[in-house]
């Protein structure tokens, strides 16, 4: 049984077995959550990402997929990097967004992570509408067959928090 919890705040301040990063396919950093994770997590995370690019992920990480690295200085054992889709009003990419959550939980299971903190993937720079993103995220976690005990959504502001809270009511 997976418990879903909600927290308002900065995901890089969380303590969890795994912290999920809203990355891009280069795995080499960016803005938003990605920038914050690399800043606070320190250079070990980027070094691990570079090693992935030099080995199995020569072309980068595809949208909807996930991969784990060390969490560096973060209060976690792993960072699970996943690449959300850029929102499109004409092309329904919901399956790709759902896949980010599903694949991240699959990786978490492989690692034996029991607590996993997620940001609201794709809702920042990738412009996914928050209510819809919350519906997809909560829906996937509710349906997932996972050994993760706590999925914690870490929402950056009140609007995001409320959108997720509405899905849990
Ligand atoms: N803690 C929790 N949530 C945060 C934080 C934080 N420290 N910072 C931002 N958010 P985004 P995306 C919220 O843009 O839309 C990067 O350049 C933010 O308010 O981080 O998936 C990557 O490299 C929003 O609700 O991720 C990619 O190129 C949510 O986290 C691209 O951005 C996600 O916003 C990915 O864009």
CSV table of N, CA and C and ligand atoms in Angstrom, one decimal:
chain,number,residue,atom,x,y,z
A,1,UNK,N,0.8,-1.2,0.0
A,1,UNK,CA,0.0,0.0,0.0
A,1,UNK,C,0.9,1.2,0.0
A,2,UNK,N,0.7,2.1,-1.0
A,2,UNK,CA,1.5,3.3,-1.1
A,2,UNK,C,0.7,4.5,-0.5
A,3,UNK,N,1.4,5.2,0.4
A,3,UNK,CA,0.7,6.4,0.9
A,3,UNK,C,1.2,7.6,0.1
A,4,UNK,N,0.3,8.4,-0.3
A,4,UNK,CA,0.6,9.7,-1.1
A,4,UNK,C,0.6,10.8,-0.1
A,5,UNK,N,1.7,11.6,0.0
A,5,UNK,CA,1.7,12.8,0.9
A,5,UNK,C,2.0,14.0,0.0
A,6,UNK,N,1.6,15.1,0.5
A,6,UNK,CA,1.9,16.4,-0.2
A,6,UNK,C,2.7,17.3,0.7
A,7,UNK,N,3.6,18.0,0.1
A,7,UNK,CA,4.4,19.0,0.9
A,7,UNK,C,4.6,20.2,0.0
A,8,UNK,N,4.5,21.4,0.6
A,8,UNK,CA,4.8,22.6,-0.2
A,8,UNK,C,6.3,22.9,0.1
A,9,UNK,N,7.1,23.1,-0.9
A,9,UNK,CA,8.4,23.6,-0.6
A,9,UNK,C,9.4,23.2,-1.7
A,10,UNK,N,10.7,23.2,-1.3
A,10,UNK,CA,11.8,23.0,-2.2
A,10,UNK,C,12.2,21.5,-2.2
A,11,UNK,N,12.2,20.8,-3.3
A,11,UNK,CA,12.4,19.4,-3.2
A,11,UNK,C,13.9,19.1,-2.8
A,12,UNK,N,14.8,20.0,-3.0
A,12,UNK,CA,16.2,19.8,-2.7
A,12,UNK,C,16.4,19.8,-1.1
A,13,UNK,N,15.3,20.2,-0.4
A,13,UNK,CA,15.4,20.2,1.1
A,13,UNK,C,14.8,19.0,1.7
A,14,UNK,N,14.3,18.1,0.8
A,14,UNK,CA,13.6,16.9,1.3
A,14,UNK,C,14.6,15.8,1.7
A,15,UNK,N,14.1,15.0,2.7
A,15,UNK,CA,14.8,13.8,3.0
A,15,UNK,C,14.0,12.6,2.5
A,16,UNK,N,14.6,11.8,1.7
A,16,UNK,CA,13.8,10.7,1.1
A,16,UNK,C,14.9,9.6,0.6
A,17,UNK,N,14.4,8.4,0.3
A,17,UNK,CA,15.4,7.5,-0.3
A,17,UNK,C,15.7,8.0,-1.7
A,18,UNK,N,14.8,8.4,-2.5
A,18,UNK,CA,15.0,8.9,-3.8
A,18,UNK,C,14.3,10.2,-4.1
A,19,UNK,N,15.0,11.1,-4.7
A,19,UNK,CA,14.4,12.4,-5.1
A,19,UNK,C,14.4,12.4,-6.7
A,20,UNK,N,13.2,12.7,-7.2
A,20,UNK,CA,13.1,12.6,-8.7
A,20,UNK,C,13.4,14.0,-9.3
A,21,UNK,N,14.1,14.0,-10.3
A,21,UNK,CA,14.5,15.2,-11.0
A,21,UNK,C,13.7,15.4,-12.3
A,22,UNK,N,13.2,16.5,-12.6
A,22,UNK,CA,12.5,16.8,-13.8
A,22,UNK,C,13.6,17.3,-14.8
A,23,UNK,N,14.3,16.4,-15.4
A,23,UNK,CA,15.5,16.6,-16.2
A,23,UNK,C,15.1,16.9,-17.7
A,24,UNK,N,16.2,17.0,-18.5
A,24,UNK,CA,16.0,17.0,-19.9
A,24,UNK,C,16.8,15.9,-20.5
A,25,UNK,N,16.6,15.6,-21.8
A,25,UNK,CA,17.2,14.4,-22.3
A,25,UNK,C,18.8,14.4,-22.3
A,26,UNK,N,19.4,15.6,-22.2
A,26,UNK,CA,20.8,15.7,-22.2
A,26,UNK,C,21.4,15.1,-20.9
A,27,UNK,N,20.6,15.1,-19.8
A,27,UNK,CA,21.0,14.7,-18.5
A,27,UNK,C,22.1,15.6,-17.9
A,28,UNK,N,22.4,16.7,-18.6
A,28,UNK,CA,23.5,17.5,-18.2
A,28,UNK,C,23.1,18.8,-17.4
A,29,UNK,N,21.9,18.9,-17.0
A,29,UNK,CA,21.5,20.0,-16.2
A,29,UNK,C,20.6,21.0,-16.9
A,30,UNK,N,20.0,22.0,-16.2
A,30,UNK,CA,19.1,22.9,-16.8
A,30,UNK,C,18.6,23.9,-15.7
A,31,UNK,N,17.4,24.4,-15.9
A,31,UNK,CA,16.9,25.3,-14.9
A,31,UNK,C,15.9,24.6,-14.0
A,32,UNK,N,15.1,25.3,-13.3
A,32,UNK,CA,14.0,24.8,-12.5
A,32,UNK,C,14.5,23.8,-11.4
A,33,UNK,N,13.8,22.7,-11.3
A,33,UNK,CA,14.2,21.6,-10.3
A,33,UNK,C,15.6,21.1,-10.7
A,34,UNK,N,15.8,20.9,-11.9
A,34,UNK,CA,17.1,20.3,-12.4
A,34,UNK,C,18.3,21.2,-12.0
A,35,UNK,N,18.1,22.5,-12.2
A,35,UNK,CA,19.2,23.4,-11.7
A,35,UNK,C,19.4,23.3,-10.2
A,36,UNK,N,18.3,23.3,-9.5
A,36,UNK,CA,18.3,23.3,-8.0
A,36,UNK,C,19.0,22.0,-7.5
A,37,UNK,N,18.6,20.9,-8.1
A,37,UNK,CA,19.2,19.6,-7.7
A,37,UNK,C,20.7,19.6,-7.9
A,38,UNK,N,21.1,20.0,-9.1
A,38,UNK,CA,22.6,20.0,-9.3
A,38,UNK,C,23.3,21.0,-8.4
A,39,UNK,N,22.7,22.1,-8.2
A,39,UNK,CA,23.4,23.1,-7.3
A,39,UNK,C,23.5,22.6,-5.9
A,40,UNK,N,22.4,22.1,-5.3
A,40,UNK,CA,22.5,21.7,-4.0
A,40,UNK,C,23.1,20.3,-3.8
A,41,UNK,N,23.0,19.5,-4.8
A,41,UNK,CA,23.5,18.1,-4.8
A,41,UNK,C,25.0,18.0,-5.0
A,42,UNK,N,25.5,19.1,-5.7
A,42,UNK,CA,27.0,19.1,-5.9
A,42,UNK,C,27.4,18.4,-7.2
A,43,UNK,N,28.7,18.4,-7.5
A,43,UNK,CA,29.2,18.0,-8.8
A,43,UNK,C,29.2,16.4,-9.0
A,44,UNK,N,29.0,15.7,-7.9
A,44,UNK,CA,28.9,14.2,-8.0
A,44,UNK,C,27.8,13.8,-9.0
A,45,UNK,N,26.7,14.5,-8.9
A,45,UNK,CA,25.5,14.1,-9.7
A,45,UNK,C,25.8,14.4,-11.1
A,46,UNK,N,26.4,15.5,-11.5
A,46,UNK,CA,26.7,15.8,-12.9
A,46,UNK,C,27.8,14.8,-13.4
A,47,UNK,N,28.7,14.4,-12.5
A,47,UNK,CA,29.7,13.5,-12.9
A,47,UNK,C,29.1,12.1,-13.3
A,48,UNK,N,28.1,11.7,-12.4
A,48,UNK,CA,27.4,10.5,-12.7
A,48,UNK,C,26.6,10.5,-14.0
A,49,UNK,N,26.0,11.7,-14.2
A,49,UNK,CA,25.2,11.9,-15.5
A,49,UNK,C,26.1,11.8,-16.7
A,50,UNK,N,27.3,12.4,-16.6
A,50,UNK,CA,28.2,12.4,-17.7
A,50,UNK,C,28.7,11.0,-18.0
A,51,UNK,N,28.8,10.2,-16.9
A,51,UNK,CA,29.2,8.8,-17.1
A,51,UNK,C,28.1,8.0,-17.8
A,52,UNK,N,26.9,8.3,-17.5
A,52,UNK,CA,25.7,7.7,-18.2
A,52,UNK,C,25.8,8.0,-19.6
A,53,UNK,N,26.0,9.3,-19.9
A,53,UNK,CA,26.1,9.7,-21.3
A,53,UNK,C,27.2,9.0,-22.1
A,54,UNK,N,28.3,8.7,-21.3
A,54,UNK,CA,29.5,8.1,-22.0
A,54,UNK,C,29.3,6.6,-22.1
A,55,UNK,N,28.2,6.1,-21.5
A,55,UNK,CA,28.0,4.6,-21.6
A,55,UNK,C,26.7,4.3,-22.3
A,56,UNK,N,25.7,3.9,-21.5
A,56,UNK,CA,24.4,3.4,-22.0
A,56,UNK,C,23.6,4.5,-22.7
A,57,UNK,N,23.8,5.7,-22.3
A,57,UNK,CA,22.9,6.8,-22.7
A,57,UNK,C,23.6,7.8,-23.6
A,58,UNK,N,24.3,7.3,-24.6
A,58,UNK,CA,25.0,8.1,-25.5
A,58,UNK,C,24.2,9.2,-26.2
A,59,UNK,N,22.9,8.8,-26.5
A,59,UNK,CA,22.0,9.8,-27.2
A,59,UNK,C,21.2,10.5,-26.1
A,60,UNK,N,21.4,10.3,-24.9
A,60,UNK,CA,20.6,10.9,-23.8
A,60,UNK,C,19.5,10.1,-23.4
A,61,UNK,N,18.6,10.6,-22.5
A,61,UNK,CA,17.5,9.9,-22.0
A,61,UNK,C,16.2,10.3,-22.7
A,62,UNK,N,15.5,9.3,-23.2
A,62,UNK,CA,14.3,9.6,-24.0
A,62,UNK,C,13.2,10.2,-23.1
A,63,UNK,N,12.3,10.9,-23.6
A,63,UNK,CA,11.1,11.4,-22.9
A,63,UNK,C,10.3,10.3,-22.3
A,64,UNK,N,9.9,10.4,-21.1
A,64,UNK,CA,9.1,9.3,-20.4
A,64,UNK,C,9.9,8.2,-19.8
A,65,UNK,N,11.2,8.3,-19.9
A,65,UNK,CA,12.1,7.3,-19.3
A,65,UNK,C,12.7,7.8,-18.0
A,66,UNK,N,13.4,7.0,-17.3
A,66,UNK,CA,14.0,7.4,-16.0
A,66,UNK,C,15.3,6.6,-15.8
A,67,UNK,N,16.2,7.2,-15.1
A,67,UNK,CA,17.5,6.6,-14.7
A,67,UNK,C,18.0,7.2,-13.4
A,68,UNK,N,18.7,6.4,-12.6
A,68,UNK,CA,19.1,6.8,-11.3
A,68,UNK,C,20.6,7.1,-11.3
A,69,UNK,N,20.9,8.1,-10.4
A,69,UNK,CA,22.3,8.3,-10.1
A,69,UNK,C,22.4,8.5,-8.6
A,70,UNK,N,23.7,8.7,-8.1
A,70,UNK,CA,23.9,9.1,-6.7
A,70,UNK,C,23.1,10.4,-6.5
A,71,UNK,N,22.8,10.7,-5.2
A,71,UNK,CA,22.2,12.0,-4.9
A,71,UNK,C,23.2,13.0,-4.3
A,72,UNK,N,24.5,12.7,-4.4
A,72,UNK,CA,25.5,13.6,-4.0
A,72,UNK,C,25.3,14.1,-2.6
A,73,UNK,N,25.2,15.4,-2.4
A,73,UNK,CA,25.1,16.0,-1.1
A,73,UNK,C,23.6,16.1,-0.6
A,74,UNK,N,22.7,15.7,-1.4
A,74,UNK,CA,21.3,15.8,-1.0
A,74,UNK,C,21.0,14.8,0.1
A,75,UNK,N,19.9,15.0,0.8
A,75,UNK,CA,19.6,14.0,1.9
A,75,UNK,C,18.8,12.9,1.3
A,76,UNK,N,19.4,12.1,0.5
A,76,UNK,CA,18.7,11.0,-0.2
A,76,UNK,C,19.8,10.1,-0.7
A,77,UNK,N,19.4,8.9,-1.1
A,77,UNK,CA,20.4,7.9,-1.6
A,77,UNK,C,20.6,8.0,-3.1
A,78,UNK,N,19.5,8.3,-3.7
A,78,UNK,CA,19.5,8.4,-5.2
A,78,UNK,C,18.7,9.6,-5.7
A,79,UNK,N,19.1,10.1,-6.9
A,79,UNK,CA,18.3,11.0,-7.7
A,79,UNK,C,17.9,10.1,-8.9
A,80,UNK,N,16.6,10.1,-9.1
A,80,UNK,CA,16.0,9.5,-10.3
A,80,UNK,C,15.7,10.6,-11.3
A,81,UNK,N,16.4,10.6,-12.4
A,81,UNK,CA,16.2,11.6,-13.4
A,81,UNK,C,15.2,11.1,-14.4
A,82,UNK,N,14.2,11.9,-14.7
A,82,UNK,CA,13.2,11.6,-15.7
A,82,UNK,C,12.9,12.8,-16.6
A,83,UNK,N,12.6,12.5,-17.8
A,83,UNK,CA,12.4,13.6,-18.8
A,83,UNK,C,10.9,13.7,-19.2
A,84,UNK,N,10.3,14.8,-18.7
A,84,UNK,CA,8.9,15.0,-19.0
A,84,UNK,C,8.7,15.5,-20.4
A,85,UNK,N,7.5,15.4,-21.0
A,85,UNK,CA,7.2,16.0,-22.3
A,85,UNK,C,7.0,17.5,-22.2
A,86,UNK,N,7.3,18.2,-23.2
A,86,UNK,CA,6.9,19.6,-23.4
A,86,UNK,C,5.4,19.6,-23.7
A,87,UNK,N,4.7,20.4,-23.0
A,87,UNK,CA,3.2,20.5,-23.2
A,87,UNK,C,2.9,20.9,-24.6
A,88,UNK,N,1.9,20.3,-25.3
A,88,UNK,CA,1.5,20.7,-26.6
A,88,UNK,C,0.0,20.8,-26.6
A,89,UNK,N,-0.6,21.8,-27.1
A,89,UNK,CA,-2.1,22.0,-27.1
A,89,UNK,C,-2.7,21.1,-28.3
A,90,UNK,N,-1.8,20.7,-29.2
A,90,UNK,CA,-2.3,20.0,-30.4
A,90,UNK,C,-2.0,18.5,-30.4
A,91,UNK,N,-1.0,18.1,-29.6
A,91,UNK,CA,-0.6,16.8,-29.6
A,91,UNK,C,-0.7,16.3,-28.1
A,92,UNK,N,-1.5,15.2,-27.9
A,92,UNK,CA,-1.7,14.7,-26.5
A,92,UNK,C,-0.5,13.9,-26.1
A,93,UNK,N,0.3,14.4,-25.2
A,93,UNK,CA,1.5,13.7,-24.7
A,93,UNK,C,1.3,13.2,-23.3
A,94,UNK,N,0.0,13.0,-22.9
A,94,UNK,CA,-0.3,12.6,-21.5
A,94,UNK,C,0.4,11.2,-21.2
A,95,UNK,N,0.5,10.3,-22.2
A,95,UNK,CA,1.1,9.0,-21.9
A,95,UNK,C,2.5,9.2,-21.6
A,96,UNK,N,3.2,10.1,-22.2
A,96,UNK,CA,4.6,10.3,-21.9
A,96,UNK,C,4.8,10.9,-20.4
A,97,UNK,N,3.9,11.8,-20.1
A,97,UNK,CA,3.9,12.3,-18.7
A,97,UNK,C,3.6,11.2,-17.7
A,98,UNK,N,2.6,10.4,-18.0
A,98,UNK,CA,2.3,9.2,-17.1
A,98,UNK,C,3.5,8.3,-17.0
A,99,UNK,N,4.2,8.1,-18.1
A,99,UNK,CA,5.3,7.2,-18.2
A,99,UNK,C,6.4,7.7,-17.2
A,100,UNK,N,6.6,9.0,-17.1
A,100,UNK,CA,7.7,9.5,-16.2
A,100,UNK,C,7.5,9.0,-14.8
A,101,UNK,N,6.2,9.0,-14.3
A,101,UNK,CA,5.9,8.6,-13.0
A,101,UNK,C,6.0,7.1,-12.9
A,102,UNK,N,5.5,6.4,-13.9
A,102,UNK,CA,5.6,4.9,-13.9
A,102,UNK,C,7.0,4.4,-13.9
A,103,UNK,N,7.8,5.0,-14.8
A,103,UNK,CA,9.2,4.5,-14.9
A,103,UNK,C,10.0,4.9,-13.7
A,104,UNK,N,9.8,6.1,-13.1
A,104,UNK,CA,10.5,6.5,-11.9
A,104,UNK,C,10.2,5.5,-10.8
A,105,UNK,N,8.9,5.1,-10.7
A,105,UNK,CA,8.6,4.1,-9.6
A,105,UNK,C,9.2,2.8,-9.9
A,106,UNK,N,9.3,2.4,-11.1
A,106,UNK,CA,9.9,1.1,-11.5
A,106,UNK,C,11.4,1.1,-11.1
A,107,UNK,N,12.1,2.2,-11.4
A,107,UNK,CA,13.5,2.3,-11.0
A,107,UNK,C,13.6,2.4,-9.5
A,108,UNK,N,12.7,3.0,-8.8
A,108,UNK,CA,12.7,3.1,-7.3
A,108,UNK,C,12.5,1.7,-6.8
A,109,UNK,N,11.7,0.9,-7.4
A,109,UNK,CA,11.5,-0.5,-6.9
A,109,UNK,C,12.8,-1.3,-7.1
A,110,UNK,N,13.4,-1.1,-8.3
A,110,UNK,CA,14.7,-1.8,-8.5
A,110,UNK,C,15.7,-1.5,-7.5
A,111,UNK,N,15.7,-0.2,-7.1
A,111,UNK,CA,16.7,0.2,-6.1
A,111,UNK,C,16.4,-0.2,-4.7
A,112,UNK,N,15.1,-0.5,-4.4
A,112,UNK,CA,14.6,-0.7,-3.1
A,112,UNK,C,14.3,0.5,-2.3
A,113,UNK,N,14.0,1.6,-3.0
A,113,UNK,CA,13.6,2.9,-2.4
A,113,UNK,C,12.2,2.7,-1.8
A,114,UNK,N,12.1,3.2,-0.5
A,114,UNK,CA,10.8,3.1,0.1
A,114,UNK,C,10.1,4.4,0.1
A,115,UNK,N,10.9,5.5,0.1
A,115,UNK,CA,10.2,6.8,0.1
A,115,UNK,C,10.8,7.6,-1.2
A,116,UNK,N,9.9,8.2,-1.9
A,116,UNK,CA,10.3,8.8,-3.2
A,116,UNK,C,9.6,10.2,-3.2
A,117,UNK,N,10.4,11.2,-3.4
A,117,UNK,CA,9.8,12.6,-3.6
A,117,UNK,C,9.8,13.0,-5.1
A,118,UNK,N,8.7,13.4,-5.5
A,118,UNK,CA,8.5,13.9,-6.9
A,118,UNK,C,8.2,15.3,-7.0
A,119,UNK,N,8.7,16.0,-7.9
A,119,UNK,CA,8.2,17.4,-8.3
A,119,UNK,C,7.0,17.2,-9.2
A,120,UNK,N,6.4,18.3,-9.5
A,120,UNK,CA,5.3,18.3,-10.5
A,120,UNK,C,6.0,18.4,-11.9
A,121,UNK,N,6.3,17.2,-12.4
A,121,UNK,CA,7.1,17.1,-13.7
A,121,UNK,C,6.3,17.8,-14.8
A,122,UNK,N,7.1,18.5,-15.6
A,122,UNK,CA,6.6,19.2,-16.9
A,122,UNK,C,5.8,20.5,-16.6
A,123,UNK,N,5.5,20.8,-15.4
A,123,UNK,CA,4.6,22.0,-15.1
A,123,UNK,C,5.3,23.3,-15.0
A,124,UNK,N,6.7,23.3,-15.2
A,124,UNK,CA,7.4,24.6,-15.2
A,124,UNK,C,7.8,25.0,-16.6
A,125,UNK,N,9.0,24.9,-16.9
A,125,UNK,CA,9.6,25.3,-18.2
A,125,UNK,C,8.9,24.6,-19.3
A,126,UNK,N,8.4,23.3,-19.0
A,126,UNK,CA,7.7,22.6,-20.1
A,126,UNK,C,6.2,22.8,-20.2
A,127,UNK,N,5.7,23.8,-19.3
A,127,UNK,CA,4.4,24.4,-19.5
A,127,UNK,C,3.1,23.6,-19.3
A,128,UNK,N,3.2,22.4,-18.8
A,128,UNK,CA,2.0,21.5,-18.6
A,128,UNK,C,1.1,22.2,-17.6
A,129,UNK,N,-0.3,22.3,-17.9
A,129,UNK,CA,-1.2,22.9,-17.0
A,129,UNK,C,-1.2,22.1,-15.7
A,130,UNK,N,-1.2,22.8,-14.6
A,130,UNK,CA,-1.0,22.1,-13.3
A,130,UNK,C,-2.1,21.2,-12.9
A,131,UNK,N,-3.4,21.5,-13.2
A,131,UNK,CA,-4.5,20.7,-12.8
A,131,UNK,C,-4.4,19.3,-13.5
A,132,UNK,N,-4.1,19.4,-14.8
A,132,UNK,CA,-4.0,18.2,-15.6
A,132,UNK,C,-2.8,17.4,-15.2
A,133,UNK,N,-1.7,18.0,-14.9
A,133,UNK,CA,-0.5,17.3,-14.5
A,133,UNK,C,-0.8,16.6,-13.2
A,134,UNK,N,-1.5,17.2,-12.3
A,134,UNK,CA,-1.8,16.6,-11.0
A,134,UNK,C,-2.7,15.4,-11.2
A,135,UNK,N,-3.6,15.5,-12.0
A,135,UNK,CA,-4.6,14.4,-12.3
A,135,UNK,C,-3.8,13.2,-12.8
A,136,UNK,N,-2.9,13.4,-13.8
A,136,UNK,CA,-2.1,12.3,-14.3
A,136,UNK,C,-1.1,11.7,-13.3
A,137,UNK,N,-0.5,12.6,-12.5
A,137,UNK,CA,0.5,12.1,-11.5
A,137,UNK,C,-0.2,11.3,-10.5
A,138,UNK,N,-1.2,11.8,-9.9
A,138,UNK,CA,-1.9,11.1,-8.8
A,138,UNK,C,-2.5,9.8,-9.4
A,139,UNK,N,-3.1,9.9,-10.6
A,139,UNK,CA,-3.7,8.7,-11.2
A,139,UNK,C,-2.7,7.6,-11.3
A,140,UNK,N,-1.5,7.9,-11.8
A,140,UNK,CA,-0.5,6.8,-12.0
A,140,UNK,C,-0.1,6.2,-10.7
A,141,UNK,N,0.2,7.1,-9.7
A,141,UNK,CA,0.6,6.6,-8.4
A,141,UNK,C,-0.4,5.7,-7.8
A,142,UNK,N,-1.7,6.1,-7.9
A,142,UNK,CA,-2.8,5.3,-7.3
A,142,UNK,C,-2.9,3.9,-8.0
A,143,UNK,N,-2.6,3.8,-9.3
A,143,UNK,CA,-2.7,2.6,-10.0
A,143,UNK,C,-1.5,1.7,-9.9
A,144,UNK,N,-0.3,2.3,-9.5
A,144,UNK,CA,0.9,1.6,-9.7
A,144,UNK,C,1.1,0.4,-8.7
A,145,UNK,N,1.7,-0.6,-9.3
A,145,UNK,CA,2.0,-1.8,-8.4
A,145,UNK,C,3.5,-1.6,-8.1
A,146,UNK,N,3.7,-1.1,-6.9
A,146,UNK,CA,5.1,-0.7,-6.5
A,146,UNK,C,5.3,-1.0,-5.0
A,147,UNK,N,6.5,-1.2,-4.7
A,147,UNK,CA,6.9,-1.5,-3.3
A,147,UNK,C,7.2,-0.2,-2.5
A,148,UNK,N,7.2,0.9,-3.2
A,148,UNK,CA,7.4,2.2,-2.6
A,148,UNK,C,6.3,2.4,-1.6
A,149,UNK,N,6.7,2.8,-0.3
A,149,UNK,CA,5.7,3.0,0.7
A,149,UNK,C,5.1,4.4,0.8
A,150,UNK,N,6.0,5.4,0.5
A,150,UNK,CA,5.5,6.8,0.5
A,150,UNK,C,5.9,7.5,-0.8
A,151,UNK,N,5.0,8.0,-1.5
A,151,UNK,CA,5.2,8.9,-2.6
A,151,UNK,C,4.9,10.3,-2.1
A,152,UNK,N,5.8,11.1,-2.1
A,152,UNK,CA,5.6,12.5,-1.6
A,152,UNK,C,5.8,13.5,-2.8
A,153,UNK,N,4.7,14.2,-3.1
A,153,UNK,CA,4.7,15.2,-4.1
A,153,UNK,C,5.2,16.5,-3.4
A,154,UNK,N,6.2,17.1,-3.9
A,154,UNK,CA,6.8,18.3,-3.3
A,154,UNK,C,6.5,19.4,-4.3
A,155,UNK,N,5.5,20.3,-3.9
A,155,UNK,CA,5.0,21.3,-4.7
A,155,UNK,C,5.5,22.7,-4.3
A,156,UNK,N,5.9,23.4,-5.4
A,156,UNK,CA,6.7,24.6,-5.1
A,156,UNK,C,5.9,25.8,-4.6
A,157,UNK,N,4.6,25.8,-5.0
A,157,UNK,CA,3.8,27.0,-4.6
A,157,UNK,C,2.4,26.5,-4.2
A,158,UNK,N,1.6,27.5,-3.7
A,158,UNK,CA,0.2,27.2,-3.2
A,158,UNK,C,-0.7,26.6,-4.3
A,159,UNK,N,-0.5,27.2,-5.5
A,159,UNK,CA,-1.4,26.8,-6.6
A,159,UNK,C,-1.1,25.3,-7.0
A,160,UNK,N,0.1,24.9,-7.0
A,160,UNK,CA,0.5,23.5,-7.3
A,160,UNK,C,0.0,22.6,-6.1
A,161,UNK,N,0.2,23.1,-4.9
A,161,UNK,CA,-0.2,22.3,-3.8
A,161,UNK,C,-1.7,22.0,-3.8
A,162,UNK,N,-2.5,23.1,-4.1
A,162,UNK,CA,-3.9,23.0,-4.2
A,162,UNK,C,-4.4,22.0,-5.3
A,163,UNK,N,-3.7,22.1,-6.4
A,163,UNK,CA,-4.1,21.2,-7.5
A,163,UNK,C,-3.9,19.8,-7.2
A,164,UNK,N,-2.8,19.4,-6.5
A,164,UNK,CA,-2.6,18.1,-6.1
A,164,UNK,C,-3.6,17.7,-4.9
A,165,UNK,N,-3.8,18.6,-4.0
A,165,UNK,CA,-4.7,18.3,-2.9
A,165,UNK,C,-6.1,18.0,-3.4
A,166,UNK,N,-6.5,18.7,-4.5
A,166,UNK,CA,-7.9,18.5,-5.1
A,166,UNK,C,-8.0,17.1,-5.6
A,167,UNK,N,-6.9,16.5,-6.1
A,167,UNK,CA,-6.9,15.2,-6.7
A,167,UNK,C,-7.0,14.1,-5.6
A,168,UNK,N,-6.6,14.5,-4.4
A,168,UNK,CA,-6.6,13.5,-3.3
A,168,UNK,C,-7.9,13.6,-2.5
A,169,UNK,N,-8.8,14.6,-2.8
A,169,UNK,CA,-10.0,14.7,-2.0
A,169,UNK,C,-11.1,13.8,-2.6
B,1,LIG,N1,11.4,22.2,-5.7
B,1,LIG,C1,10.2,21.8,-6.0
B,1,LIG,N2,9.6,22.2,-7.1
B,1,LIG,C2,10.2,23.1,-7.9
B,1,LIG,C3,11.5,23.6,-7.6
B,1,LIG,C4,12.1,23.1,-6.4
B,1,LIG,N3,13.4,23.5,-6.1
B,1,LIG,N4,11.9,24.4,-8.6
B,1,LIG,C5,10.9,24.5,-9.5
B,1,LIG,N5,9.9,23.7,-9.1
B,1,LIG,P1,10.6,22.6,-14.0
B,1,LIG,P2,9.8,20.9,-16.3
B,1,LIG,C6,8.6,23.4,-9.7
B,1,LIG,O1,10.7,23.8,-14.9
B,1,LIG,O2,8.6,21.8,-16.5
B,1,LIG,C7,14.9,22.3,-16.8
B,1,LIG,O3,15.6,23.2,-17.5
B,1,LIG,C8,8.1,24.3,-10.8
B,1,LIG,O4,7.4,25.4,-10.2
B,1,LIG,O5,11.7,22.4,-13.0
B,1,LIG,O6,9.7,19.5,-16.3
B,1,LIG,C9,15.2,20.8,-17.3
B,1,LIG,O7,16.6,20.7,-17.6
B,1,LIG,C10,7.2,23.4,-11.6
B,1,LIG,O8,5.9,23.4,-11.0
B,1,LIG,O9,10.6,21.3,-14.9
B,1,LIG,C11,14.3,20.7,-18.5
B,1,LIG,O10,14.9,21.3,-19.6
B,1,LIG,C12,7.8,22.1,-11.5
B,1,LIG,O11,8.7,22.2,-10.4
B,1,LIG,C13,13.1,21.5,-18.2
B,1,LIG,O12,13.5,22.4,-17.2
B,1,LIG,C14,8.6,21.6,-12.7
B,1,LIG,O13,9.2,22.7,-13.3
B,1,LIG,C15,12.1,20.6,-17.5
B,1,LIG,O14,10.9,21.4,-17.4
